[in-house]
mmCIF file of C-alpha atoms in Angstrom:
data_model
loop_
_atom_site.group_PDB
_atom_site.id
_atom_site.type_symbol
_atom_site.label_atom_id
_atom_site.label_comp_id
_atom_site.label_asym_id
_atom_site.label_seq_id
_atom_site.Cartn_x
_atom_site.Cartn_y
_atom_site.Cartn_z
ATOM 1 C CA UNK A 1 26.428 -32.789 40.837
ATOM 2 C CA UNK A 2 25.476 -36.679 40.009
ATOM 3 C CA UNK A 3 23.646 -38.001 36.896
ATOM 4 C CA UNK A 4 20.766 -37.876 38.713
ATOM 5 C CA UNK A 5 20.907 -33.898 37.758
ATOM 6 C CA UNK A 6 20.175 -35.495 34.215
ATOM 7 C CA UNK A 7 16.448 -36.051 35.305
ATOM 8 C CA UNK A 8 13.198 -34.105 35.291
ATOM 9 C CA UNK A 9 10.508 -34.763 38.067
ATOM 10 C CA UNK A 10 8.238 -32.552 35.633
ATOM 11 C CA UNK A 11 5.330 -34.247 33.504
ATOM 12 C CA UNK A 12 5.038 -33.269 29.798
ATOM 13 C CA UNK A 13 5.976 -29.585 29.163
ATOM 14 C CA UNK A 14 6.738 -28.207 25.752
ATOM 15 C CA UNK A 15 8.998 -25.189 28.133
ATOM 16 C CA UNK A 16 10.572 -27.540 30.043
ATOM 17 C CA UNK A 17 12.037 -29.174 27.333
ATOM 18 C CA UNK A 18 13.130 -25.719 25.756
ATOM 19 C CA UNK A 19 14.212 -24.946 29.137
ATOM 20 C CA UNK A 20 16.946 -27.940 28.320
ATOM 21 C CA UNK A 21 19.014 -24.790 27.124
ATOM 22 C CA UNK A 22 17.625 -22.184 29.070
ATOM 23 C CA UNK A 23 20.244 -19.071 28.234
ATOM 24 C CA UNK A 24 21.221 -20.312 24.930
ATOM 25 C CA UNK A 25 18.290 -19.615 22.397
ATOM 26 C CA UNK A 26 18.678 -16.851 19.735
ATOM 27 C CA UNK A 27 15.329 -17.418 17.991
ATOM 28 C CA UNK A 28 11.790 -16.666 19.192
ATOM 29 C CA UNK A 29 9.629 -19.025 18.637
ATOM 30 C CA UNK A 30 6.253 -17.992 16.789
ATOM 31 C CA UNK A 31 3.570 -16.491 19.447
ATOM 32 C CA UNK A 32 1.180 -18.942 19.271
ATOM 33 C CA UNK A 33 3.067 -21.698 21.350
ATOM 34 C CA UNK A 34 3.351 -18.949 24.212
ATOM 35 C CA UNK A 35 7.601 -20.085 24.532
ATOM 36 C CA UNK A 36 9.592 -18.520 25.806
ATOM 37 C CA UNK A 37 13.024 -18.680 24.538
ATOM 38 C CA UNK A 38 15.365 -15.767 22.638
ATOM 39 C CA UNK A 39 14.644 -12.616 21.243
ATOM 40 C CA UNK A 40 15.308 -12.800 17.658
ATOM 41 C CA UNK A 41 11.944 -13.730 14.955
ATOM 42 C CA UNK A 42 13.323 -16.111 12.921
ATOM 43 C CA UNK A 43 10.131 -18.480 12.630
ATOM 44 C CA UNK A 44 8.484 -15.123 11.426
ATOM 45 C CA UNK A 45 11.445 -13.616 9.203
ATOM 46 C CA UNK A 46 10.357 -11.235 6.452
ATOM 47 C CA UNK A 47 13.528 -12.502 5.101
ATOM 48 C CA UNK A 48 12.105 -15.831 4.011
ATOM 49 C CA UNK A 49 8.816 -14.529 2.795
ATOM 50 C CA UNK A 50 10.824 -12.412 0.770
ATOM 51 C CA UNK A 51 13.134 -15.140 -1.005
ATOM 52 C CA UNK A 52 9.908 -17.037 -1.480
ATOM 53 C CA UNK A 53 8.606 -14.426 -3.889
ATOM 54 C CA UNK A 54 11.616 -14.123 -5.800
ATOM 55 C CA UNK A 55 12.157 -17.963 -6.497
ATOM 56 C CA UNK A 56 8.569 -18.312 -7.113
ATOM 57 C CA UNK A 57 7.745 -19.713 -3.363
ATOM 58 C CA UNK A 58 8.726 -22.940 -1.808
ATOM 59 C CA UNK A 59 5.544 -25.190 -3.084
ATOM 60 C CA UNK A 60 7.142 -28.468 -3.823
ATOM 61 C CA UNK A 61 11.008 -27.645 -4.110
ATOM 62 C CA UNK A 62 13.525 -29.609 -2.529
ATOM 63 C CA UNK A 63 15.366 -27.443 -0.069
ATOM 64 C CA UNK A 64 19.215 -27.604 1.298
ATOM 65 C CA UNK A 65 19.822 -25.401 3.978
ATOM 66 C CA UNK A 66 23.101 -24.460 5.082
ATOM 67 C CA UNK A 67 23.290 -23.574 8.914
ATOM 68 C CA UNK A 68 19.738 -23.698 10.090
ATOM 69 C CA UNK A 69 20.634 -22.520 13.722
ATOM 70 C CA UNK A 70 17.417 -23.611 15.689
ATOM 71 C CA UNK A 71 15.324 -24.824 12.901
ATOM 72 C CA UNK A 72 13.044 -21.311 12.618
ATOM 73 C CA UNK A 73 13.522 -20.645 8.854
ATOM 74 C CA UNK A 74 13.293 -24.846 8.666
ATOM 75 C CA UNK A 75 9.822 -24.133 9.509
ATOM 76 C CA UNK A 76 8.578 -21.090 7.708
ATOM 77 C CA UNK A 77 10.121 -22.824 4.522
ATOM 78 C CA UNK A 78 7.589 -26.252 5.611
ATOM 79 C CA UNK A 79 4.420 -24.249 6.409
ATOM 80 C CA UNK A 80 5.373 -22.390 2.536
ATOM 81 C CA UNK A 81 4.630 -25.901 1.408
ATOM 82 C CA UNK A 82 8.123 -26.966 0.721
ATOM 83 C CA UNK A 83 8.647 -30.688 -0.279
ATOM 84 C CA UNK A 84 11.691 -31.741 1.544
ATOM 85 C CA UNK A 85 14.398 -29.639 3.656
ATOM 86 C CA UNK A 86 17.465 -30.836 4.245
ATOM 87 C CA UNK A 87 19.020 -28.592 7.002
ATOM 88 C CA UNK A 88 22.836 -28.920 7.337
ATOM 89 C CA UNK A 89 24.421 -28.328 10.947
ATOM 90 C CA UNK A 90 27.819 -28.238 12.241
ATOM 91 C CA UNK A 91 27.179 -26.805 16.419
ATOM 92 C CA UNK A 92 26.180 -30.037 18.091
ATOM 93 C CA UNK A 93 24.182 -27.795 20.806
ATOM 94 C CA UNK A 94 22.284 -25.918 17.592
ATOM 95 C CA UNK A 95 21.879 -29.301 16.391
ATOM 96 C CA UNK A 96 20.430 -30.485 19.350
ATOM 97 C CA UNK A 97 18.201 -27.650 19.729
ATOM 98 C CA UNK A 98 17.036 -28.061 15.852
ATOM 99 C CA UNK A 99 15.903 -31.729 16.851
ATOM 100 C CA UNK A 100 13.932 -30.178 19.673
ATOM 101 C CA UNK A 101 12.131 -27.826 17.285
ATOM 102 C CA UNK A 102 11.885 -30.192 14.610
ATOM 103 C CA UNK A 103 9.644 -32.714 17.855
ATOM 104 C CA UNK A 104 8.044 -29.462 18.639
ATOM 105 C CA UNK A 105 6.222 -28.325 15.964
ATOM 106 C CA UNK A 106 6.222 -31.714 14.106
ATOM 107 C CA UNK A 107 8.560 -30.907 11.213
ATOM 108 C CA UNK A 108 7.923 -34.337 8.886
ATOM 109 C CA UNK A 109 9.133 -33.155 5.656
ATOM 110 C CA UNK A 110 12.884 -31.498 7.617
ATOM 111 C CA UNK A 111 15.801 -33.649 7.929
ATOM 112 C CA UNK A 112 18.756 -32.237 9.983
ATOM 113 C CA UNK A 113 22.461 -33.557 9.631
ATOM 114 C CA UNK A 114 25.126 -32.933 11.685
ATOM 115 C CA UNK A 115 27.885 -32.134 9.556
ATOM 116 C CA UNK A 116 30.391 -29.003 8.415
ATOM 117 C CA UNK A 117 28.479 -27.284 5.053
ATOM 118 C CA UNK A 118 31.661 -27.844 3.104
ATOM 119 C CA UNK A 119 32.112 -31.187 4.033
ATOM 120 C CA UNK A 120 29.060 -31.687 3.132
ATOM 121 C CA UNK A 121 28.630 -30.261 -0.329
ATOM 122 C CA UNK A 122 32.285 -31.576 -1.486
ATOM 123 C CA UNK A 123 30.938 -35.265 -0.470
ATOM 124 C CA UNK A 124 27.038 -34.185 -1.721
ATOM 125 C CA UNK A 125 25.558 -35.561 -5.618
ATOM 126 C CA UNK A 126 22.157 -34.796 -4.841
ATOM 127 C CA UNK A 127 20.715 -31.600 -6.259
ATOM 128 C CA UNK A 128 18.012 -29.160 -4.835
ATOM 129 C CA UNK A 129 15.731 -26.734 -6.274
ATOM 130 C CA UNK A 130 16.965 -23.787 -4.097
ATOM 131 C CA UNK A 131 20.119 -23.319 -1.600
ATOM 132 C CA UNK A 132 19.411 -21.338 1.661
ATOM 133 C CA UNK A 133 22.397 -19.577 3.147
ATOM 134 C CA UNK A 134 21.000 -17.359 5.801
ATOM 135 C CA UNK A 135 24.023 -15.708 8.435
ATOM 136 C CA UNK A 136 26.707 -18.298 7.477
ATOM 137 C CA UNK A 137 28.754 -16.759 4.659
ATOM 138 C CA UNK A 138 30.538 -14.400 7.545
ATOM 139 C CA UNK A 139 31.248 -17.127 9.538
ATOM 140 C CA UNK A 140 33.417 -18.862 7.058
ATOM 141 C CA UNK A 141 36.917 -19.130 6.856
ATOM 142 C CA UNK A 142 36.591 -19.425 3.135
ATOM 143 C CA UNK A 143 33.538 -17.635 1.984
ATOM 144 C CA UNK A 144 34.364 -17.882 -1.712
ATOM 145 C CA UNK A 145 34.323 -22.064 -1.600
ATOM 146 C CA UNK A 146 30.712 -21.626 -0.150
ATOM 147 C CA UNK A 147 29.163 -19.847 -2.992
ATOM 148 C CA UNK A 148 31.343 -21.833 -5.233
ATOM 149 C CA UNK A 149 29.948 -25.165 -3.949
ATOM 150 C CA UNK A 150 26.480 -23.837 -3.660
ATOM 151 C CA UNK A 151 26.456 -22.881 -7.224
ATOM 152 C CA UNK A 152 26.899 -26.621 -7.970
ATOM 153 C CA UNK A 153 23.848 -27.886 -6.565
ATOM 154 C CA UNK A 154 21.183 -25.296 -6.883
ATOM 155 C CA UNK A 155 20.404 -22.481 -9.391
ATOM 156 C CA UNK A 156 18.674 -20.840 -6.653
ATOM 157 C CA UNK A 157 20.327 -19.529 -3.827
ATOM 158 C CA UNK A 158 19.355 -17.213 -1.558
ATOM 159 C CA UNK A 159 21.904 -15.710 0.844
ATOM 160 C CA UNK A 160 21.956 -12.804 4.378
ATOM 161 C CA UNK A 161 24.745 -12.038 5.461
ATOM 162 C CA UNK A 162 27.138 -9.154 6.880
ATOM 163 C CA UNK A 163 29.817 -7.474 4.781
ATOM 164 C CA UNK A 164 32.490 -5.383 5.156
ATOM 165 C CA UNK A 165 32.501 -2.264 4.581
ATOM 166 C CA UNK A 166 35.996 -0.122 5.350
ATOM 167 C CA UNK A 167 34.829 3.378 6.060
ATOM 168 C CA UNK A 168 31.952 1.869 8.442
ATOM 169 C CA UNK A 169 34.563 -0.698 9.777
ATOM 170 C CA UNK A 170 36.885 2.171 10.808
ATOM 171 C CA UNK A 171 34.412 4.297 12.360
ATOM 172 C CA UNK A 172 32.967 2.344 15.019
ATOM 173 C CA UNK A 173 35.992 0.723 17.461
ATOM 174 C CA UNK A 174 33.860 -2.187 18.855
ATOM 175 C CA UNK A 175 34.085 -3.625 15.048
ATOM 176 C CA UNK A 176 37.809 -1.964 13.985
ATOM 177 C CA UNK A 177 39.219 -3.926 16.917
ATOM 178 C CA UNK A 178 37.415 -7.461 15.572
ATOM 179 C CA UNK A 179 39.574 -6.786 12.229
ATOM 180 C CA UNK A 180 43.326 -7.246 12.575
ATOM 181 C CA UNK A 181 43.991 -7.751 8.791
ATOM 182 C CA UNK A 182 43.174 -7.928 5.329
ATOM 183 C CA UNK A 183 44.879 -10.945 2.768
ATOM 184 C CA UNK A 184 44.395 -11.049 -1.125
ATOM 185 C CA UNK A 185 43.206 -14.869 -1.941
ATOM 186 C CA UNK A 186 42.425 -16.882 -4.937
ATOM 187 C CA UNK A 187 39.734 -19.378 -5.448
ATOM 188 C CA UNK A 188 38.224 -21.232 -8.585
ATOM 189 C CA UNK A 189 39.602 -18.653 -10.729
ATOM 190 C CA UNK A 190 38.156 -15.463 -8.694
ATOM 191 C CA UNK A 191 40.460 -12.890 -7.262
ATOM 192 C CA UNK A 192 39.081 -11.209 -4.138
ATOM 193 C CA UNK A 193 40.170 -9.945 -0.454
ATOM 194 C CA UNK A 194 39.316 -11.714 2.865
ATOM 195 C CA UNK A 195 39.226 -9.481 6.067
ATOM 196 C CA UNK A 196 39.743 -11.273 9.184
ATOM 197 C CA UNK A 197 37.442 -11.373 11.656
ATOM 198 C CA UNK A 198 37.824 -12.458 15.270
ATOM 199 C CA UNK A 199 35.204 -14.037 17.453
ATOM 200 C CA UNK A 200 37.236 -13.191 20.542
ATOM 201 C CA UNK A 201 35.031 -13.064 24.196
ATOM 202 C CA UNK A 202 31.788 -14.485 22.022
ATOM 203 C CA UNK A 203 33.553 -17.971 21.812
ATOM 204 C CA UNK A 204 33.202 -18.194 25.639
ATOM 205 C CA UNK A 205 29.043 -18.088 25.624
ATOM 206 C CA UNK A 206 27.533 -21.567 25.005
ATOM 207 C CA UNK A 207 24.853 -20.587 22.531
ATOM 208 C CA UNK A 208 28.097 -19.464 20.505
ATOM 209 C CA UNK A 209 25.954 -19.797 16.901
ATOM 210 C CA UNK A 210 29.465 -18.487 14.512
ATOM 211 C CA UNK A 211 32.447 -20.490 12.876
ATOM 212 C CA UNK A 212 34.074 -23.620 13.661
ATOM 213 C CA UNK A 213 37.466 -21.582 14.059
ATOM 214 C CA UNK A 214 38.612 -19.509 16.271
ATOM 215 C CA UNK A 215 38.100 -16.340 13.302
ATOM 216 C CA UNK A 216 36.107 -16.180 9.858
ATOM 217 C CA UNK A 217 37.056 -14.356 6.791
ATOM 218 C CA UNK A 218 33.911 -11.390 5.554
ATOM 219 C CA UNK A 219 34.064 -10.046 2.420
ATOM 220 C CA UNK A 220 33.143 -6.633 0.870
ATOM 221 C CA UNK A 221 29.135 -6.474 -0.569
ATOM 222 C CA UNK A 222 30.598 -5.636 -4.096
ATOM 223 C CA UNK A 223 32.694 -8.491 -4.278
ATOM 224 C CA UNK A 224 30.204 -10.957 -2.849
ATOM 225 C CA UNK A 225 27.926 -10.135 -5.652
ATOM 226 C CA UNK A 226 31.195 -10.548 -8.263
ATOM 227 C CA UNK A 227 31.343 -13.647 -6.582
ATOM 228 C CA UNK A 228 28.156 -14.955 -7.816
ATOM 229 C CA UNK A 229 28.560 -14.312 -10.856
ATOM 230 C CA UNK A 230 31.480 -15.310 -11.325
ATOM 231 C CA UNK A 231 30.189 -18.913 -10.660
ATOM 232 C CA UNK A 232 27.567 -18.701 -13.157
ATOM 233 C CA UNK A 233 24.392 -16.649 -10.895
ATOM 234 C CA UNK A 234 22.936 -14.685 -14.192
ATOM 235 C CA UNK A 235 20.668 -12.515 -11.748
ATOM 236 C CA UNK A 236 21.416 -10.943 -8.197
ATOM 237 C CA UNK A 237 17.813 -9.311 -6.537
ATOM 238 C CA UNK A 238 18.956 -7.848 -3.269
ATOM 239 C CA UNK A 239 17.172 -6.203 -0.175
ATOM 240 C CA UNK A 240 17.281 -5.792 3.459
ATOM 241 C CA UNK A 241 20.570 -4.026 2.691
ATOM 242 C CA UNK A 242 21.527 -2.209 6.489
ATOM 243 C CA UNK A 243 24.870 -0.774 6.700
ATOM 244 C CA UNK A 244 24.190 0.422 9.937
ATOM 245 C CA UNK A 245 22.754 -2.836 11.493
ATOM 246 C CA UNK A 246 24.279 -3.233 15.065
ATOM 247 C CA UNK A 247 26.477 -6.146 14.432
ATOM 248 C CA UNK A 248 28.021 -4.707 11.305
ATOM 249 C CA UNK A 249 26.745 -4.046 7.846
ATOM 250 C CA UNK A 250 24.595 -6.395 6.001
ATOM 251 C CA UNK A 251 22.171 -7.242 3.379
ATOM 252 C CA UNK A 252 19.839 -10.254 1.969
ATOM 253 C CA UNK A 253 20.109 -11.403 -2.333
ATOM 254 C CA UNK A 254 18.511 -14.175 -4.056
ATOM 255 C CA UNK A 255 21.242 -15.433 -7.133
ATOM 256 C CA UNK A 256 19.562 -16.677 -9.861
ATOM 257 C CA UNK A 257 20.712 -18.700 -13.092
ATOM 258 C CA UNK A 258 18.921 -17.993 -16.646
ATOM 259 C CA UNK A 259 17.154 -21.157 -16.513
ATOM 260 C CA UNK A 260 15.792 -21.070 -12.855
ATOM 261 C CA UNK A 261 14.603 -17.019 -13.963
ATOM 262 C CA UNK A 262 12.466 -18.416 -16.882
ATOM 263 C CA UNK A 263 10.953 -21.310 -13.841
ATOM 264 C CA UNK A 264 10.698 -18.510 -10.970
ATOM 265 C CA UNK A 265 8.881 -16.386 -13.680
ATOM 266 C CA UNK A 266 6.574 -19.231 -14.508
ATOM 267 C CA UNK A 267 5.590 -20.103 -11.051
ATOM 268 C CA UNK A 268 5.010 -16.636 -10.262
ATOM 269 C CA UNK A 269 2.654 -16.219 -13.655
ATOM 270 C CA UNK A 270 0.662 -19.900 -12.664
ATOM 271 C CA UNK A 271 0.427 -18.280 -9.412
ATOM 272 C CA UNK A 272 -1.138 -15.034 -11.031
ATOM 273 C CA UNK A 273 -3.323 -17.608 -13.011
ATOM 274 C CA UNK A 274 -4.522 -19.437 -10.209
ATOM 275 C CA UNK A 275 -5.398 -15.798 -8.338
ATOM 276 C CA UNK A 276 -7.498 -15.022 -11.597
ATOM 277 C CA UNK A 277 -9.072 -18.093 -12.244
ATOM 278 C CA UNK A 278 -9.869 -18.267 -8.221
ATOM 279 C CA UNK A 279 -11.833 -14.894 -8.118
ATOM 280 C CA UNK A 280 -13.464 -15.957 -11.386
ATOM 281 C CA UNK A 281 -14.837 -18.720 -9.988
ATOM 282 C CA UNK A 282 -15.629 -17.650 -6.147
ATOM 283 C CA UNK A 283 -19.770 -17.080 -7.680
ATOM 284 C CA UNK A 284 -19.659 -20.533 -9.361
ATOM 285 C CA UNK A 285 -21.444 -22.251 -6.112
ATOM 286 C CA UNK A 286 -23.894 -19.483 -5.388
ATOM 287 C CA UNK A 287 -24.786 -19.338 -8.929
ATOM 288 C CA UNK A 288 -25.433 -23.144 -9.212
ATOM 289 C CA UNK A 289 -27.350 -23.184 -6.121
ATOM 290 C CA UNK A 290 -29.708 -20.646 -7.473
ATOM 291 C CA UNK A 291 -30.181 -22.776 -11.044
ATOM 292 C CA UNK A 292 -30.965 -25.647 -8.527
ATOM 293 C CA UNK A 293 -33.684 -24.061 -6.702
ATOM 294 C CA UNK A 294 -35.069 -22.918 -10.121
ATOM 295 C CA UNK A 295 -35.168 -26.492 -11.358
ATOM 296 C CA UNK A 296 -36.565 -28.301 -8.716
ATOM 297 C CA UNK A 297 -39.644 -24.788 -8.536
ATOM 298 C CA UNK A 298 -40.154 -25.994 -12.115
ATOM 299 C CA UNK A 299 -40.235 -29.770 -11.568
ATOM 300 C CA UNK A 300 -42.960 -28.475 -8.916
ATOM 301 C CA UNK A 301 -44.889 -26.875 -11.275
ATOM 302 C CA UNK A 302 -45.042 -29.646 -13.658
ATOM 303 C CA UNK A 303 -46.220 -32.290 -11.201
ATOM 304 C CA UNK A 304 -48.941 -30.022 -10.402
ATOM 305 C CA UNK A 305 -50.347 -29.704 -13.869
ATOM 306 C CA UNK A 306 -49.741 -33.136 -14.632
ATOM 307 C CA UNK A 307 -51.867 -34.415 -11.229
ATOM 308 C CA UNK A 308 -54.208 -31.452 -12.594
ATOM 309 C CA UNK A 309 -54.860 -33.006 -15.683
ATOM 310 C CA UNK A 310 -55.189 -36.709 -14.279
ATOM 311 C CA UNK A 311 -57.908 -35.090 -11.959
ATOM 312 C CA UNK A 312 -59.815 -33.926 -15.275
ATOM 313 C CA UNK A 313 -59.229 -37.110 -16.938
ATOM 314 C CA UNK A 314 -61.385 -38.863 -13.423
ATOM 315 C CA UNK A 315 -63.751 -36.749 -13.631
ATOM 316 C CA UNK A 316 -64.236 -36.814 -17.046
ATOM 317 C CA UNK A 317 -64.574 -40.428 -17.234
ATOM 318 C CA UNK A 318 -66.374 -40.413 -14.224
ATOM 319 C CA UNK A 319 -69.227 -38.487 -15.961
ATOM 320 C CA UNK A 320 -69.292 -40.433 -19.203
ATOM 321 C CA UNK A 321 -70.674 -43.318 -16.786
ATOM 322 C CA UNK A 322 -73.188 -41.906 -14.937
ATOM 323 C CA UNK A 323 -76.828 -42.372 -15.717
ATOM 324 C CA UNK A 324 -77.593 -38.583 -16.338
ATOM 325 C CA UNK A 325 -75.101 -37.930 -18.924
ATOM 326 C CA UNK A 326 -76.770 -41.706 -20.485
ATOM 327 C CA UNK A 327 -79.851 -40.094 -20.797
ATOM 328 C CA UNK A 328 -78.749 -36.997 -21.784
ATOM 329 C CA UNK A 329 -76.563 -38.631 -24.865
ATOM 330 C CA UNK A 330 -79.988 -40.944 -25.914
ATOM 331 C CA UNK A 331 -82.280 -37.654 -26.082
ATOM 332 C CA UNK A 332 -79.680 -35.870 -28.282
ATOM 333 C CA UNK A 333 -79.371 -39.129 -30.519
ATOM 334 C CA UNK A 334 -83.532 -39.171 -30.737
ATOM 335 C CA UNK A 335 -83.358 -35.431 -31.771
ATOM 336 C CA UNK A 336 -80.969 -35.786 -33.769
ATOM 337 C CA UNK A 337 -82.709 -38.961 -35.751
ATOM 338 C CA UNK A 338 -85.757 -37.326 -35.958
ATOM 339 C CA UNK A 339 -84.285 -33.526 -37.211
ATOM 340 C CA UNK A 340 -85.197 -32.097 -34.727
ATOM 341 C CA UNK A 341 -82.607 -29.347 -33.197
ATOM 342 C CA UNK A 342 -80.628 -30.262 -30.483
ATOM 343 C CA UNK A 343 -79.936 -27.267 -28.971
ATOM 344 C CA UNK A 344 -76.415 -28.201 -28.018
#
């Protein structure tokens, strides 16, 4: 193997460039572009579509997104009209692979940084309308410090992720053999327990997509939710909640606080508004264009009487100066002078 391995003798091809890590893609990419790539639909994830209704959509919000794996929620939350994304990475080859998508499909409003998610948000000042956390929490070592941080710059967060769950844990070997122990732990003030997880043969497959370390900590659903709150999340919605999913039990929540409820409720009522006031005024341009036609039949029938009443006028006038209706107007002015009837 040379450098020369390093080159294509291909011309442009949107595959070929995917092909760049042939073996390593999770996602499926939507079924338009005719890709192919992984398995999973995560440019067409109900998830998403889901956490848009509850925030009151994506139309103009400034997004952070915490582990955007190969850019596929990136994009659903840019076609939902989103008005910036930043998208934070820490896999170099999932970063990589985000850049292709974001060349791909022309994501201008997405801006990916390579970077740990807790690195970033200790070293972050900026604040965003809405946090996306979608299959990281699991992966970290400290899951508590995520939400924690999260809850600093966004009021909005929206979160999937596995759980544990003991009695499921214990049933199924494949996952009691991932879980060696269990460790009380404190953080910010909130008591909880961490359950070690180990990666173990997946950290030898290069489209690895967990942790940084060699383990991550889950945490039970109950306490993830206590979590939450306990860093100021008024409001938990939660759905997609599969205890029997095949990696482990999980489930999807969007974490509100009280003032971004009274803003998600708003935007949902304008949206409501702007339904209404659409169908209202869907028969506005028929309805015009039938007032037009009757104007311009009126404006018809007006010039016609008024070039019917010129035409009178001629002809009129046109009489008053011929020699018969002289004559005519003398013998009635003779009868006349003399008393005699005119017979007119």
């Amino acid at each position: 193997m040379t450098i020369l391995d390093q080159y294509t003798a291909c011309g442009p091809n949107v595959q070929n460039t995917i092909d760049l890590f042939k073996g390593e893609w999770s996602s499926q990419f939507p079924d338009r572009l005719e890709i192919q790539a992984g398995a999973a639909k995560l440019f067409e994830d109900l998830r998403i579509h889901w956490a848009a209704e509850q925030i009151g959509g994506f139309q103009g919000k400034t997004v952070l997104e915490l582990g955007p794996l190969e850019a596929g929620h990136t994009y659903m939350m840019e076609q939902l009209g989103a008005a910036s994304i930043t998208s934070i990475e820490a896999n170099s080859r999932s970063f990589l692979k985000c850049l292709l998508v974001k060349e791909t499909l022309k994501l201008n409003r997405s801006h990916f940084i390579y970077s740990d998610c807790i690195e970033f948000l200790k070293s972050n000042s900026s604040r965003f309308d809405v946090c996306i956390a979608s299959g990281i929490l699991y992966h970290m070592v400290n899951p508590v410090e995520l939400i924690a941080l999260a809850a600093q710059v966004s009021q909005q967060l929206f979160v999937w992720t596995h759980y544990y769950d003991p009695e499921i844990i214990a049933s199924e070997p494949r996952f009691a053999v991932k879980f060696p122990s269990s460790e009380k732990r404190e953080y910010g003030g909130f008591q909880h327990t961490l359950h070690r997880y180990e990666y173990q043969a997946a950290l030898g497959w290069s489209g690895f997509c967990g942790g940084s370390a060699q383990y991550s900590q889950w945490m039970s659903r109950d306490e993830i939710i206590a979590c939450c709150r306990h860093f100021g999340f008024d409001e938990i919605r939660i759905s997609f909640d599969q205890p029997d999913h095949p990696n482990g039990p999980c489930f999807a929540f969007v974490a509100l606080k009280q003032d971004s409820l009274l803003l998600s409720q708003n935007s949902a009522q304008a949206g409501a508004n702007s339904d209404h006031l659409s169908n209202q005024n869907s028969g506005l341009p028929s309805q015009v264009d039938r007032l037009q036609k009757r104007v311009t039949n009126l404006q018809k029938k007006t010039q016609n009487l008024e070039q019917a009443l010129k035409d009178a006028h001629n002809q009129i006038a046109a009489m008053e100066t011929s020699k018969f209706w002289q004559i005519r107007r003398g013998w009635f002015h003779i009868k006349k002078t003399l008393g005699l009837p005119s017979n007119e």
